[in-house]
Amino acid sequence: MTKELVGRELDKALALALGYRSFAWHPSERIVDAWQVVEVMMQRGFHARLKTPFESGQPFFAGFTPLGVSGWNGRPDHEGSGDSMPLAICRAALQAVSPANSTETKE
């Protein structure tokens, strides 16, 4: 398993993976930027699932599943969690668009 990225390192990796050229963008820290990630993923054909903690101390959760590609069984194909929603969104999105996991170009 690879090291989980955080902060600017995660932002930069995600910006490169999504084709962003501006590094003045901080989706792992700012919900307004993280929501842009959700919108881009939806435009690329992913269903998003976001969950807040049920109890104190639990992580935030985000997941992405390609629409019409996998059999949605209630659990996303690509998941991320963290101590904030922006962090969870970024981890799940980066996992979904990594070349090893990407299904968005498969037909």
Tab-separated table of C-alpha atoms in Angstrom:
chain	number	residue	atom	x	y	z
A	1	MET	CA	0.000	0.000	0.000
A	2	THR	CA	1.288	3.463	-0.849
A	3	LYS	CA	1.736	6.275	1.657
A	4	GLU	CA	-1.367	8.438	2.064
A	5	LEU	CA	-0.685	11.943	0.855
A	6	VAL	CA	-1.749	15.029	2.817
A	7	GLY	CA	-1.735	18.803	2.440
A	8	ARG	CA	0.075	20.429	-0.466
A	9	GLU	CA	1.517	17.073	-1.566
A	10	LEU	CA	-2.008	15.679	-2.028
A	11	ASP	CA	-3.249	18.890	-3.686
A	12	LYS	CA	-0.399	18.811	-6.210
A	13	ALA	CA	-0.871	15.121	-7.052
A	14	LEU	CA	-4.606	15.620	-7.543
A	15	ALA	CA	-4.115	18.785	-9.625
A	16	LEU	CA	-1.780	16.881	-11.947
A	17	ALA	CA	-4.123	13.882	-12.168
A	18	LEU	CA	-7.125	16.088	-13.019
A	19	GLY	CA	-5.219	18.321	-15.420
A	20	TYR	CA	-5.218	21.471	-13.289
A	21	ARG	CA	-2.303	23.809	-13.929
A	22	SER	CA	-2.824	26.101	-10.949
A	23	PHE	CA	-1.275	25.079	-7.689
A	24	ALA	CA	-3.032	27.920	-5.828
A	25	TRP	CA	-5.836	25.421	-5.370
A	26	HIS	CA	-6.147	23.530	-2.070
A	27	PRO	CA	-8.932	20.938	-2.255
A	28	SER	CA	-7.605	18.867	0.636
A	29	GLU	CA	-8.048	21.851	2.957
A	30	ARG	CA	-10.882	23.974	1.516
A	31	ILE	CA	-14.368	22.539	0.970
A	32	VAL	CA	-15.082	24.979	-1.882
A	33	ASP	CA	-12.088	23.556	-3.795
A	34	ALA	CA	-12.957	19.983	-2.793
A	35	TRP	CA	-16.450	20.444	-4.197
A	36	GLN	CA	-14.849	21.349	-7.542
A	37	VAL	CA	-13.206	17.926	-7.408
A	38	VAL	CA	-16.614	16.284	-6.874
A	39	GLU	CA	-18.018	18.193	-9.852
A	40	VAL	CA	-15.093	17.216	-12.095
A	41	MET	CA	-15.444	13.580	-11.077
A	42	MET	CA	-19.170	13.680	-11.882
A	43	GLN	CA	-18.379	15.226	-15.290
A	44	ARG	CA	-15.959	12.350	-15.869
A	45	GLY	CA	-18.738	9.853	-15.226
A	46	PHE	CA	-18.388	8.999	-11.560
A	47	HIS	CA	-21.118	8.666	-8.941
A	48	ALA	CA	-20.126	10.271	-5.620
A	49	ARG	CA	-20.949	9.096	-2.126
A	50	LEU	CA	-20.101	11.327	0.847
A	51	LYS	CA	-20.673	10.527	4.519
A	52	THR	CA	-20.067	12.517	7.666
A	53	PRO	CA	-19.042	10.767	10.897
A	54	PHE	CA	-21.836	8.935	12.707
A	55	GLU	CA	-20.083	9.325	16.047
A	56	SER	CA	-17.387	11.594	17.407
A	57	GLY	CA	-13.917	10.385	16.501
A	58	GLN	CA	-14.951	8.594	13.293
A	59	PRO	CA	-13.526	9.740	9.951
A	60	PHE	CA	-15.283	11.503	7.096
A	61	PHE	CA	-15.800	9.247	4.069
A	62	ALA	CA	-15.910	9.807	0.301
A	63	GLY	CA	-16.205	7.365	-2.536
A	64	PHE	CA	-16.434	7.366	-6.318
A	65	THR	CA	-17.805	4.679	-8.620
A	66	PRO	CA	-17.880	4.876	-12.427
A	67	LEU	CA	-21.453	5.158	-13.701
A	68	GLY	CA	-22.578	2.101	-15.629
A	69	VAL	CA	-19.193	0.362	-15.404
A	70	SER	CA	-19.215	-1.521	-12.139
A	71	GLY	CA	-22.037	-3.176	-10.300
A	72	TRP	CA	-22.894	-0.624	-7.624
A	73	ASN	CA	-23.435	-2.658	-4.489
A	74	GLY	CA	-23.642	0.126	-1.934
A	75	ARG	CA	-19.879	0.439	-1.596
A	76	PRO	CA	-17.852	2.708	-3.893
A	77	ASP	CA	-15.065	1.264	-6.022
A	78	HIS	CA	-12.662	4.024	-4.908
A	79	GLU	CA	-12.723	5.196	-1.296
A	80	GLY	CA	-11.017	7.753	0.885
A	81	SER	CA	-11.340	8.831	4.486
A	82	GLY	CA	-9.837	11.480	6.704
A	83	ASP	CA	-10.362	13.894	9.546
A	84	SER	CA	-12.134	16.331	7.175
A	85	MET	CA	-14.479	16.000	4.203
A	86	PRO	CA	-12.067	17.759	1.825
A	87	LEU	CA	-9.320	15.288	2.712
A	88	ALA	CA	-11.619	12.288	2.207
A	89	ILE	CA	-12.825	13.623	-1.171
A	90	CYS	CA	-9.282	14.178	-2.418
A	91	ARG	CA	-8.042	10.752	-1.347
A	92	ALA	CA	-10.977	9.001	-3.034
A	93	ALA	CA	-10.673	11.062	-6.222
A	94	LEU	CA	-6.932	10.487	-6.512
A	95	GLN	CA	-7.465	6.760	-6.093
A	96	ALA	CA	-10.185	6.786	-8.768
A	97	VAL	CA	-8.131	8.635	-11.379
A	98	SER	CA	-4.826	6.888	-10.790
A	99	PRO	CA	-3.758	5.028	-13.946
A	100	ALA	CA	-3.813	1.651	-12.182
A	101	ASN	CA	-7.470	2.073	-11.157
A	102	SER	CA	-8.922	4.246	-13.885
A	103	THR	CA	-11.986	2.865	-15.652
A	104	GLU	CA	-13.105	6.157	-17.148
A	105	THR	CA	-11.391	5.441	-20.493
A	106	LYS	CA	-12.286	1.754	-20.726
A	107	GLU	CA	-15.166	0.777	-22.980
